PDB file of C-alpha atoms in Angstrom:
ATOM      1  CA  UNK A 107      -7.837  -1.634  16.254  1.00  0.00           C
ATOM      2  CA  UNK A 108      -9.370   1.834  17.156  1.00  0.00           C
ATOM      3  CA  UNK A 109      -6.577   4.408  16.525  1.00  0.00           C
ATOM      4  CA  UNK A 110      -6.376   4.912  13.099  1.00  0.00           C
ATOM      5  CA  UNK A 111      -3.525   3.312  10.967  1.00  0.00           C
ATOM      6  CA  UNK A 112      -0.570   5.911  10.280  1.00  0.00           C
ATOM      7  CA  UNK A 113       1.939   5.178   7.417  1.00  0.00           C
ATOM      8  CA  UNK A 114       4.585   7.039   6.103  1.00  0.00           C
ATOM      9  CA  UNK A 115       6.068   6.371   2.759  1.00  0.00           C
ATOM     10  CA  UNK A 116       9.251   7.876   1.212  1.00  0.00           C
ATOM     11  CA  UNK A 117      12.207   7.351  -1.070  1.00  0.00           C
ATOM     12  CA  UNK A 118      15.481   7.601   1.155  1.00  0.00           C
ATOM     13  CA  UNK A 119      17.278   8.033  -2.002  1.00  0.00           C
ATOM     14  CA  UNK A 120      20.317   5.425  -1.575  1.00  0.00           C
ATOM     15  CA  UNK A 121      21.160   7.146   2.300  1.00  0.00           C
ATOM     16  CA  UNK A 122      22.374   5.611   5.347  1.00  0.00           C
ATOM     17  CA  UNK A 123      22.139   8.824   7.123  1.00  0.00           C
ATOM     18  CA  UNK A 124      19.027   9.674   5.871  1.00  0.00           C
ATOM     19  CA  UNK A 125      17.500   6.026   7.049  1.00  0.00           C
ATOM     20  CA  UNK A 126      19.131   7.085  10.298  1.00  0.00           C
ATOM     21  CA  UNK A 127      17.879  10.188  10.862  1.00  0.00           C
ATOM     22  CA  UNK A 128      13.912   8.827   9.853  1.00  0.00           C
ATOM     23  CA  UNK A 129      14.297   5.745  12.261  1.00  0.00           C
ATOM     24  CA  UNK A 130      15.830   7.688  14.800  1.00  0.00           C
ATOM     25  CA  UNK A 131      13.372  10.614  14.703  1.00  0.00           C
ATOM     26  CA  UNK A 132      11.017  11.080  17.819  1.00  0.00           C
ATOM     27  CA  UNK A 133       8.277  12.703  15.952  1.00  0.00           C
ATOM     28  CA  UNK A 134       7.479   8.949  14.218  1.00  0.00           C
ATOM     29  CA  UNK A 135       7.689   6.844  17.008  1.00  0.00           C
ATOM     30  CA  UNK A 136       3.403   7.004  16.747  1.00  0.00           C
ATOM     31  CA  UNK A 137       3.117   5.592  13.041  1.00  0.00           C
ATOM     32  CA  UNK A 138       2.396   2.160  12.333  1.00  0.00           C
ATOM     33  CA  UNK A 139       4.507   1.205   9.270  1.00  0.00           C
ATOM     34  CA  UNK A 140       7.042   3.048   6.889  1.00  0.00           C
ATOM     35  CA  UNK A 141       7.074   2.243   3.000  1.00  0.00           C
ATOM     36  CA  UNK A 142      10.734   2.858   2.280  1.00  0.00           C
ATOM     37  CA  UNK A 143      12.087   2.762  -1.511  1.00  0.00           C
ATOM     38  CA  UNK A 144      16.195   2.739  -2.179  1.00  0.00           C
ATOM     39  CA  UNK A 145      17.480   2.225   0.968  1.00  0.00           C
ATOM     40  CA  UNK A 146      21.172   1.879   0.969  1.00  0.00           C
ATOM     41  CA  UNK A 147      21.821  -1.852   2.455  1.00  0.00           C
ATOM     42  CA  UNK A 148      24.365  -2.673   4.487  1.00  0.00           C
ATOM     43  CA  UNK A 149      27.397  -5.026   4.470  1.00  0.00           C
ATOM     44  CA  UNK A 150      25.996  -8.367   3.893  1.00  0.00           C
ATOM     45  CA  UNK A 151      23.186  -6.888   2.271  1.00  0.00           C
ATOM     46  CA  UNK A 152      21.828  -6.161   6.190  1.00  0.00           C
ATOM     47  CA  UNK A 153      19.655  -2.384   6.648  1.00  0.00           C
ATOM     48  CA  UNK A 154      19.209  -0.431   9.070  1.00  0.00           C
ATOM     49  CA  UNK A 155      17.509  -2.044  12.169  1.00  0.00           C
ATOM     50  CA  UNK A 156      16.023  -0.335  15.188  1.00  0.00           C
ATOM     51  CA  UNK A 157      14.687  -1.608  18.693  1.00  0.00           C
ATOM     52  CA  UNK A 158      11.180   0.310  17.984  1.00  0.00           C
ATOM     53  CA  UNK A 159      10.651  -1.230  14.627  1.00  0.00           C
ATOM     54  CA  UNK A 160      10.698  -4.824  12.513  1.00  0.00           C
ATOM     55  CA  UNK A 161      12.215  -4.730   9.178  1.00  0.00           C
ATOM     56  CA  UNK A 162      10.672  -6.566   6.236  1.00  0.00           C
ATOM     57  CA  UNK A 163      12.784  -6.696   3.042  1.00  0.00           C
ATOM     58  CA  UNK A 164      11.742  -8.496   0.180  1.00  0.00           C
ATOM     59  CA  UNK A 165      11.401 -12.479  -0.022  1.00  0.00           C
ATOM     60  CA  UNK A 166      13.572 -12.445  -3.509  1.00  0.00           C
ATOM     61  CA  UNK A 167      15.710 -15.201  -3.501  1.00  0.00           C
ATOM     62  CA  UNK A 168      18.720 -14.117  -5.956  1.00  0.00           C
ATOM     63  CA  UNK A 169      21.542 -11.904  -4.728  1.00  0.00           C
ATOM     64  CA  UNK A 170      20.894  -8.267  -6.082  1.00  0.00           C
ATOM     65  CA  UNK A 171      19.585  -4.964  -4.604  1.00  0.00           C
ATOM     66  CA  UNK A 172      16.872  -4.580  -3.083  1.00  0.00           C
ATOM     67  CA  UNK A 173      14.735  -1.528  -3.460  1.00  0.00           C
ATOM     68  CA  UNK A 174      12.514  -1.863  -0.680  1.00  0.00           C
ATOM     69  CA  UNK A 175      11.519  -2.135   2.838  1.00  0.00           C
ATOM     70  CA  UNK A 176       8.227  -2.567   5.373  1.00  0.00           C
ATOM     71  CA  UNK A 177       8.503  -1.677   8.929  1.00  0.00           C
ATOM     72  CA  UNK A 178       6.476  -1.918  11.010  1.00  0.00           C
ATOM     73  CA  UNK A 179       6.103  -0.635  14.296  1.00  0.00           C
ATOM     74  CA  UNK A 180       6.682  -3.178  17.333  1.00  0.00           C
ATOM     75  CA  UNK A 181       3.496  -2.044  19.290  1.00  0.00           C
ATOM     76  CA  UNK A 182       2.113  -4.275  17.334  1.00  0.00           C
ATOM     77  CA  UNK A 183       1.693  -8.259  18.434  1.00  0.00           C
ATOM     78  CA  UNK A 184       3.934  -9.755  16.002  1.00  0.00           C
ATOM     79  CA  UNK A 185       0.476 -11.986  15.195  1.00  0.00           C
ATOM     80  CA  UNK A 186      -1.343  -8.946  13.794  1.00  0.00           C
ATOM     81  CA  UNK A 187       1.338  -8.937  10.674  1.00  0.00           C
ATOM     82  CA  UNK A 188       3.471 -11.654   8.649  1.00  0.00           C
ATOM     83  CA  UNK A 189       5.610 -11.443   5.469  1.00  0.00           C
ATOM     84  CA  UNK A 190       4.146 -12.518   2.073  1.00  0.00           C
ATOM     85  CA  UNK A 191       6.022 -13.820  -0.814  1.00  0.00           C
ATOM     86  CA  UNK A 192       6.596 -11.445  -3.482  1.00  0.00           C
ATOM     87  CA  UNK A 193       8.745 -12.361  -6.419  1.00  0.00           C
ATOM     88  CA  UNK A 194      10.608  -9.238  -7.176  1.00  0.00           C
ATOM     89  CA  UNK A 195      13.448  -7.647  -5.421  1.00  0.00           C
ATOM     90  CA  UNK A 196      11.309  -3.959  -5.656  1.00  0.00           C
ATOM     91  CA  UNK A 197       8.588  -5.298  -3.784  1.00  0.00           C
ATOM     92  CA  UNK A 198       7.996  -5.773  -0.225  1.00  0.00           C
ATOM     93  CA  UNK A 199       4.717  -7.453   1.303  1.00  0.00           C
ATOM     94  CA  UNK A 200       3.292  -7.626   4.212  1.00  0.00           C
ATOM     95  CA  UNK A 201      -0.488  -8.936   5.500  1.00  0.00           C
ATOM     96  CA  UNK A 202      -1.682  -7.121   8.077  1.00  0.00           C
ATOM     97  CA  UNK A 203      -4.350  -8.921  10.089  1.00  0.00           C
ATOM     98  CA  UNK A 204      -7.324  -6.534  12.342  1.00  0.00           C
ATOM     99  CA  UNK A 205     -10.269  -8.553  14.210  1.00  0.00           C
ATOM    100  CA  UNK A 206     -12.608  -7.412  10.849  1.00  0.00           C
ATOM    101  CA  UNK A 207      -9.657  -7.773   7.894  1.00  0.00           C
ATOM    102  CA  UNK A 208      -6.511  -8.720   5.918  1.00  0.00           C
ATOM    103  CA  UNK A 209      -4.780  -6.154   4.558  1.00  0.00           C
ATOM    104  CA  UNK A 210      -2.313  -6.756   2.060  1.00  0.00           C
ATOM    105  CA  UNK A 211       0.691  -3.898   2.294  1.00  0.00           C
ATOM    106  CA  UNK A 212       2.877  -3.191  -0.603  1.00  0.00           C
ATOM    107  CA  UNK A 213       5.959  -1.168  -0.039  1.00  0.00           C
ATOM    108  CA  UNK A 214       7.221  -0.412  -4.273  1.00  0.00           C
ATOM    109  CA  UNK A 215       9.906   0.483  -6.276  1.00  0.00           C
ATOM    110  CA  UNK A 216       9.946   0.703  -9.617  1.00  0.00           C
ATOM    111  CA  UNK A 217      13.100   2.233 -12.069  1.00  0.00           C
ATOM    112  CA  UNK A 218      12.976   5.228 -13.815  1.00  0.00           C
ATOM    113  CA  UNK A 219      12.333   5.358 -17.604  1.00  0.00           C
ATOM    114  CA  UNK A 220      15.874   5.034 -19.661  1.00  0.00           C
ATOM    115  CA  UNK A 221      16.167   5.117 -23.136  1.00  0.00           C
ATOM    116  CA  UNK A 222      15.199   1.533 -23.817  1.00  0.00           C
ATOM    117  CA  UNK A 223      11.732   1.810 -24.415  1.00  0.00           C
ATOM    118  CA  UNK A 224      11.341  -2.275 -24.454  1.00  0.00           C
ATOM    119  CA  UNK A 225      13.664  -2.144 -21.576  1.00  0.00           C
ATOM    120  CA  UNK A 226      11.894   0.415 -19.371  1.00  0.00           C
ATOM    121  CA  UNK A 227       8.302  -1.457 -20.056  1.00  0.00           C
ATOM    122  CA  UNK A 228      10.119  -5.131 -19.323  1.00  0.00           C
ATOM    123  CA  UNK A 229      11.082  -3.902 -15.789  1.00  0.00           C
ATOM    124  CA  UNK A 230       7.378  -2.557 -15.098  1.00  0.00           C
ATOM    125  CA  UNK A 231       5.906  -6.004 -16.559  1.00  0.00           C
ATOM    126  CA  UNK A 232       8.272  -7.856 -14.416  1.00  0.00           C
ATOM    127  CA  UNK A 233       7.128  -5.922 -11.035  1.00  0.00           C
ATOM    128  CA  UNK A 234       3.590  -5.034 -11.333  1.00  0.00           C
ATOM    129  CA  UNK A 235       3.367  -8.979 -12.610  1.00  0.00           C
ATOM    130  CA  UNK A 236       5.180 -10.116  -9.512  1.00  0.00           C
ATOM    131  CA  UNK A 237       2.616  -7.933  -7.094  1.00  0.00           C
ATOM    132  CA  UNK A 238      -0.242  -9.589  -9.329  1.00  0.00           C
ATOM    133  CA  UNK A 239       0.818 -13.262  -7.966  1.00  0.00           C
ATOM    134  CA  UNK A 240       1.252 -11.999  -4.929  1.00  0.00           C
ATOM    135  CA  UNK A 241      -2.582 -10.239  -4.847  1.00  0.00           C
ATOM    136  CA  UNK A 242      -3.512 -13.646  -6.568  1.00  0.00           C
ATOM    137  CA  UNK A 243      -2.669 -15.786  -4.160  1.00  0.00           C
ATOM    138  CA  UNK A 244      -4.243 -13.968  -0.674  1.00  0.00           C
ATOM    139  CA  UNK A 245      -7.727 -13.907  -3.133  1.00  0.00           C
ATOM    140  CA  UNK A 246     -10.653 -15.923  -2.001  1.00  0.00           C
ATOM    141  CA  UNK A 247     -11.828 -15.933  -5.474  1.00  0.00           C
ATOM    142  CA  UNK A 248     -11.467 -14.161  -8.960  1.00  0.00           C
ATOM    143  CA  UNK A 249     -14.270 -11.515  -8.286  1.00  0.00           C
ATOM    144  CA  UNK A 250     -13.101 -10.929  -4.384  1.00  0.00           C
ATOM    145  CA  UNK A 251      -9.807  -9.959  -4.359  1.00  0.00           C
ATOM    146  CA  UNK A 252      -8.380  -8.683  -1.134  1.00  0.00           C
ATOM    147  CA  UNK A 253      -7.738  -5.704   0.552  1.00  0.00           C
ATOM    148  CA  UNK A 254      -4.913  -3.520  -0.646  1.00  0.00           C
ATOM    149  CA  UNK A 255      -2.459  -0.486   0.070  1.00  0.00           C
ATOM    150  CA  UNK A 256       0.552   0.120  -1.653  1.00  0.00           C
ATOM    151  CA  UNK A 257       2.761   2.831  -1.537  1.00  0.00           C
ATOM    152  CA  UNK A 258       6.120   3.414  -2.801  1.00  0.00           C
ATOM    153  CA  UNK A 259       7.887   5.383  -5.921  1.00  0.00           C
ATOM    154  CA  UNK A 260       6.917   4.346  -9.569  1.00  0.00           C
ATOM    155  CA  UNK A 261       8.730   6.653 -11.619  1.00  0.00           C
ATOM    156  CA  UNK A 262       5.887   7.550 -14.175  1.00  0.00           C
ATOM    157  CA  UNK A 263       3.682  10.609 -14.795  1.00  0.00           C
ATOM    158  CA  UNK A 264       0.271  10.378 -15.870  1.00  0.00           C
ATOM    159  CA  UNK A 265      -2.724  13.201 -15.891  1.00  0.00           C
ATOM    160  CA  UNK A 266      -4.581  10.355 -13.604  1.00  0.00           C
ATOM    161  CA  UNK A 267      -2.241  11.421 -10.774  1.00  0.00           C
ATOM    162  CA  UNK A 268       0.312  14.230 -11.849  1.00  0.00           C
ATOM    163  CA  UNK A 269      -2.541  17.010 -12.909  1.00  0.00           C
ATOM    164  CA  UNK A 270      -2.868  18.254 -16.219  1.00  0.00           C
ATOM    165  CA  UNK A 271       0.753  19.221 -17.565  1.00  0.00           C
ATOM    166  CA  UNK A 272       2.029  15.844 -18.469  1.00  0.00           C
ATOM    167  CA  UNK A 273       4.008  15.473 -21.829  1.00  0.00           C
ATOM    168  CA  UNK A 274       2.027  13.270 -23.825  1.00  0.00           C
ATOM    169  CA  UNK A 275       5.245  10.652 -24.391  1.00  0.00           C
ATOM    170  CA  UNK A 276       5.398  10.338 -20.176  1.00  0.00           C
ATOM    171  CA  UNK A 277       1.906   9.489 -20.579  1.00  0.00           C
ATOM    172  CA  UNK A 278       2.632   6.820 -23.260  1.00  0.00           C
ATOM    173  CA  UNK A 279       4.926   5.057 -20.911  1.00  0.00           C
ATOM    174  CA  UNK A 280       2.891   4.980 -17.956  1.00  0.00           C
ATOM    175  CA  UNK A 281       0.231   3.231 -20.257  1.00  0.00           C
ATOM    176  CA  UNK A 282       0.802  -0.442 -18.464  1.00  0.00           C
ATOM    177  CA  UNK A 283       0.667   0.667 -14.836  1.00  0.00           C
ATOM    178  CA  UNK A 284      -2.210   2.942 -15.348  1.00  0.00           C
ATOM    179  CA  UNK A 285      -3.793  -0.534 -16.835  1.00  0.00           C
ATOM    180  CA  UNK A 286      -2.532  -2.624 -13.613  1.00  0.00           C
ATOM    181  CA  UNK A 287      -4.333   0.137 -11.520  1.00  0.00           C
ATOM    182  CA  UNK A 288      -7.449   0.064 -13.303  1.00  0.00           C
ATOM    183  CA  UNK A 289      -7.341  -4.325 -13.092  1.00  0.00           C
ATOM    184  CA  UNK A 290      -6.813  -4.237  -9.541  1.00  0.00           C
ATOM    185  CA  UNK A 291      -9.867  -1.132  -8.493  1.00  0.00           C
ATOM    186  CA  UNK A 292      -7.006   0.458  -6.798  1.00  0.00           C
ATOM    187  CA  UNK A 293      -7.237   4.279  -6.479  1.00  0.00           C
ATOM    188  CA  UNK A 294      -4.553   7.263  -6.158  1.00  0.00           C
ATOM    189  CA  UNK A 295      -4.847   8.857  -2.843  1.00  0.00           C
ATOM    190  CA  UNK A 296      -3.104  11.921  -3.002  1.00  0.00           C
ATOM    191  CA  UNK A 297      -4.370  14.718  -4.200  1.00  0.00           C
ATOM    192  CA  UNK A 298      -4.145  14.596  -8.145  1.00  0.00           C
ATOM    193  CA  UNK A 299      -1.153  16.689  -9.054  1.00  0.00           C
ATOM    194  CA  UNK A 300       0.636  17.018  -6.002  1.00  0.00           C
ATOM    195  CA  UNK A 301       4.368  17.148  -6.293  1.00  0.00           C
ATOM    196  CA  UNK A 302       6.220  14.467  -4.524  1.00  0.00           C
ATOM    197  CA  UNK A 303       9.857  14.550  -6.463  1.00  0.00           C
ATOM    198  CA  UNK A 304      11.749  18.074  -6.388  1.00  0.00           C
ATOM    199  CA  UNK A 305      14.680  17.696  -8.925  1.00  0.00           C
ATOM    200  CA  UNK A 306      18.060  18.538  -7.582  1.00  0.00           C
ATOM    201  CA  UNK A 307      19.649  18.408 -10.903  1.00  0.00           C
ATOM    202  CA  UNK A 308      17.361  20.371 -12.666  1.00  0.00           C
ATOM    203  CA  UNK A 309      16.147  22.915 -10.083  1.00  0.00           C
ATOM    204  CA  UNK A 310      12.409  24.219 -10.357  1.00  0.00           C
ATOM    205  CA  UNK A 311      11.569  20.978 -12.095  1.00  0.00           C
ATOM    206  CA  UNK A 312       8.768  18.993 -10.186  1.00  0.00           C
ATOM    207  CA  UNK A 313       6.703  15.610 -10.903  1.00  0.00           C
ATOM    208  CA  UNK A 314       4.299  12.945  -8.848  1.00  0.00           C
ATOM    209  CA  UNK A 315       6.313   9.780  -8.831  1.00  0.00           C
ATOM    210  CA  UNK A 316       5.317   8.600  -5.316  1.00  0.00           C
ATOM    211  CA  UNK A 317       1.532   7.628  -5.112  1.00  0.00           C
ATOM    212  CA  UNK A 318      -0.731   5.773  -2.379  1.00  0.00           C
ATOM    213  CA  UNK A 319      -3.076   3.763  -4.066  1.00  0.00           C
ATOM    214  CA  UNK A 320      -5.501   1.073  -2.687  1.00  0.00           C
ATOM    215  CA  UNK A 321      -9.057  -0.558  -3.608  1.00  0.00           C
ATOM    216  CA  UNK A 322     -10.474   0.783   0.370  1.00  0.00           C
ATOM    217  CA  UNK A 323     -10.214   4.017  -0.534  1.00  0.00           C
ATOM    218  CA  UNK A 324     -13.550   4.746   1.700  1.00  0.00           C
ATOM    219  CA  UNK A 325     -11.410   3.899   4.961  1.00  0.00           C
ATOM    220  CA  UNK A 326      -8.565   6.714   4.223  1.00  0.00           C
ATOM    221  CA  UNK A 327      -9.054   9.271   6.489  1.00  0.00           C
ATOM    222  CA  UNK A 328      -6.025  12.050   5.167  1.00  0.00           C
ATOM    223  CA  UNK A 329      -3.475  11.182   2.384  1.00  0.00           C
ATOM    224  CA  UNK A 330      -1.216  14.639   2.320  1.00  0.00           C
ATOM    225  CA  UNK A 331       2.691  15.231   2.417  1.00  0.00           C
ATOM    226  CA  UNK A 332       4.571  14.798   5.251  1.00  0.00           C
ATOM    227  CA  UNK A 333       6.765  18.004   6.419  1.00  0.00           C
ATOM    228  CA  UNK A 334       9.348  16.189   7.028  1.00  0.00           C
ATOM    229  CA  UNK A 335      11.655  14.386   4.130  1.00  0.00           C
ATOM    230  CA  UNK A 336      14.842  13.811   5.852  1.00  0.00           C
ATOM    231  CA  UNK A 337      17.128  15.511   3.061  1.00  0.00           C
ATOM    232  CA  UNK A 338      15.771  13.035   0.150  1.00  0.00           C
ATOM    233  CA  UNK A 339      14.840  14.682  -3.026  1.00  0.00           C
ATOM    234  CA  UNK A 340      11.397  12.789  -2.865  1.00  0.00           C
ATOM    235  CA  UNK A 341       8.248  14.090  -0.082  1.00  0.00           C
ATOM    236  CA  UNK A 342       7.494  11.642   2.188  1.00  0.00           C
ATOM    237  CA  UNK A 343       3.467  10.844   1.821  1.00  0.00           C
ATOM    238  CA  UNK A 344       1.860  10.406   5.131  1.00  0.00           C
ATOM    239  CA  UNK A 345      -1.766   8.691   4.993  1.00  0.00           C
ATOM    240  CA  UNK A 346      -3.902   7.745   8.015  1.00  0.00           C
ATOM    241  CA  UNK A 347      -6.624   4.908   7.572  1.00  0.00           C
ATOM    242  CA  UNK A 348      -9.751   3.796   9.660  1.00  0.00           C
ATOM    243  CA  UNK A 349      -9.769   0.346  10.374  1.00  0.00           C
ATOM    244  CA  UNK A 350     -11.915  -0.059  13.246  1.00  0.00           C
ATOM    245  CA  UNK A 351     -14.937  -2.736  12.993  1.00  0.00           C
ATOM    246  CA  UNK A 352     -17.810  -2.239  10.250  1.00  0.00           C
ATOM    247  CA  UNK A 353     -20.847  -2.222  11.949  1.00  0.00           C
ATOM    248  CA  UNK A 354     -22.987  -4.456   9.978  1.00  0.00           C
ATOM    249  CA  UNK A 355     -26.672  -3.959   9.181  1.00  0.00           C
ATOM    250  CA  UNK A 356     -29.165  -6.573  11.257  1.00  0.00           C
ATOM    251  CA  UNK A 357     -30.518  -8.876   8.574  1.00  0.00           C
ATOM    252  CA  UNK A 358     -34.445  -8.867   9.041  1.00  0.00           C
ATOM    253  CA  UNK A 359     -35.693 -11.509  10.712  1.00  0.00           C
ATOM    254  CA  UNK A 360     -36.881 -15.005   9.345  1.00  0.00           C
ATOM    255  CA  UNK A 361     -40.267 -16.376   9.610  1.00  0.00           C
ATOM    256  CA  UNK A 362     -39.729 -19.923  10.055  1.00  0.00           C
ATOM    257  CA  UNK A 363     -43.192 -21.886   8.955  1.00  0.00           C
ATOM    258  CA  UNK A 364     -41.802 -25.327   9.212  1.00  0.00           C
ATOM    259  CA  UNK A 365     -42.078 -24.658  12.787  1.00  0.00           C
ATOM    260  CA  UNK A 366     -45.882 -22.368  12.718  1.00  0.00           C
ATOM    261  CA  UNK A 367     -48.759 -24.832  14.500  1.00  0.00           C
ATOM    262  CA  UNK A 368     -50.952 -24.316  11.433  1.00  0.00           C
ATOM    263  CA  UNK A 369     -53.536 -26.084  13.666  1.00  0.00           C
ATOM    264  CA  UNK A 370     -53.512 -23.540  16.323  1.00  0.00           C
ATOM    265  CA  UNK A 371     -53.440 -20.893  13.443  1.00  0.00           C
ATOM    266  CA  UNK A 372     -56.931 -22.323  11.881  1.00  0.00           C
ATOM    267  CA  UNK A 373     -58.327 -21.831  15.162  1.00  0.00           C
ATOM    268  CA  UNK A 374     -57.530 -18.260  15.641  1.00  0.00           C
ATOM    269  CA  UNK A 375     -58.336 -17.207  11.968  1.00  0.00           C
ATOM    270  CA  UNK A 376     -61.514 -19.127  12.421  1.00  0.00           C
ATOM    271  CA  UNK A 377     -62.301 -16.704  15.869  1.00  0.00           C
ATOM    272  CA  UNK A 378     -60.873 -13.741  14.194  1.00  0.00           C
TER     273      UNK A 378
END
């Protein structure tokens, strides 16, 4: 791969039309893969498809709503990507294979905080434990997990990625993802305090709920809003990553002295 990777990641907000209008839109038809969060399935719990694009939905065996989507644009050889298990129905995975790595590509949605504390924190366990076996499983060993990006809404604030203005009881309940984060060397990619959720029911009022995190973060080349968010009240986050070939540094060479003629090496020492 030489062009950079271009993803786009956005909560449609429960839409049809807005789906339609963002698969049907000519400006995308260059990106690579879309993170979508809330889509609004279809009868027979189908989404929306499109002739350009493969839909992933999540591997979730029971019958409830989904929150999630990966697609991915059909440019690609449909042996560069396959679907990974991920047991939660707000999680979508996909392993994305270059000629140098695996890439393991979360699309996530986690819901909002409700007045259940125990509630709230159960649902966030549940999830960011379910992406855990997931990660788990695609790791060659405990200290070399694989390569990550994940992108998708997770309905908490934190000073981390939402700036400086953060009540300190948001803060409280973002406690166990801002753990998962720090277990997994993932960083946030957008620019810390960047609004990505505009409230429609409380005008003026304005958060960072969507974030792009991943443990390459030294192969992002731009992680910035999109200007285009299809009528949803979320931004769509646009990031572009390098994933052409490492180029890796020549290992000095060996001196082999099982194979030296120590004979013919007296004789020139003894000239010398």
């Amino acid at each position: 791969m030489t062009s950079p990777l271009q993803m786009l990641q956005l909560n449609i907000a429960r839409s049809r039309a807005r789906m339609e209008a963002l698969i049907n839109d000519t400006a995308i038809r260059d990106l690579d893969i879309l993170l979508i969060q809330e889509p609004l399935a279809q009868q027979h719990m189908t989404q929306v498809q499109h002739r350009e694009w493969t839909c992933y939905r999540p591997t979730y065996d029971e019958e409830v709503r989904r929150r999630s989507l990966i697609y991915i644009n059909k440019r690609f050889s449909a042996s560069t990507h396959r679907q990974t298990p991920c047991s939660s129905p707000d999680v979508t995975a996909v392993q994305l294979q270059t000629p140098t790595q695996a890439i393991l590509i979360f699309s996530v949605y986690i819901p909002p905080v409700e007045k259940i504390a125990a509630v709230d924190e159960e649902r966030l366990h549940n999830t960011t434990q379910a992406i855990q076996g997931t990660i788990q499983a695609h790791s060659v060993n405990p200290e070399a997990g694989p390569d990550i990006i994940m992108g998708g809404d997770f309905n908490r604030q934190h000073p981390m990625w939402g700036g400086d203005n953060i009540n300190r009881k948001r803060i409280t309940e973002a406690s166990s993802l801002l753990m998962f984060i720090r277990d997994h060397n993932l960083h946030s990619l957008l620019s810390r305090g960047t609004p990505t959720f505009w409230s429609v029911n409380k005008p003026g009022t304005r958060s960072t709920l969507d974030l792009t995190l991943s443990n390459i973060p030294t192969q992002l080349l731009k992680c910035q809003i999109y200007p285009e968010s299809y009528g949803s009240d979320h931004r769509a986050t646009y990031s572009e990553w390098d994933l052409s070939p490492r180029r890796r540094e020549q290992a000095p060479a060996r001196r082999l002295y099982q194979n030296t003629d120590w004979e013919e090496v007296g004789k020139r020492v003894q000239w010398s």
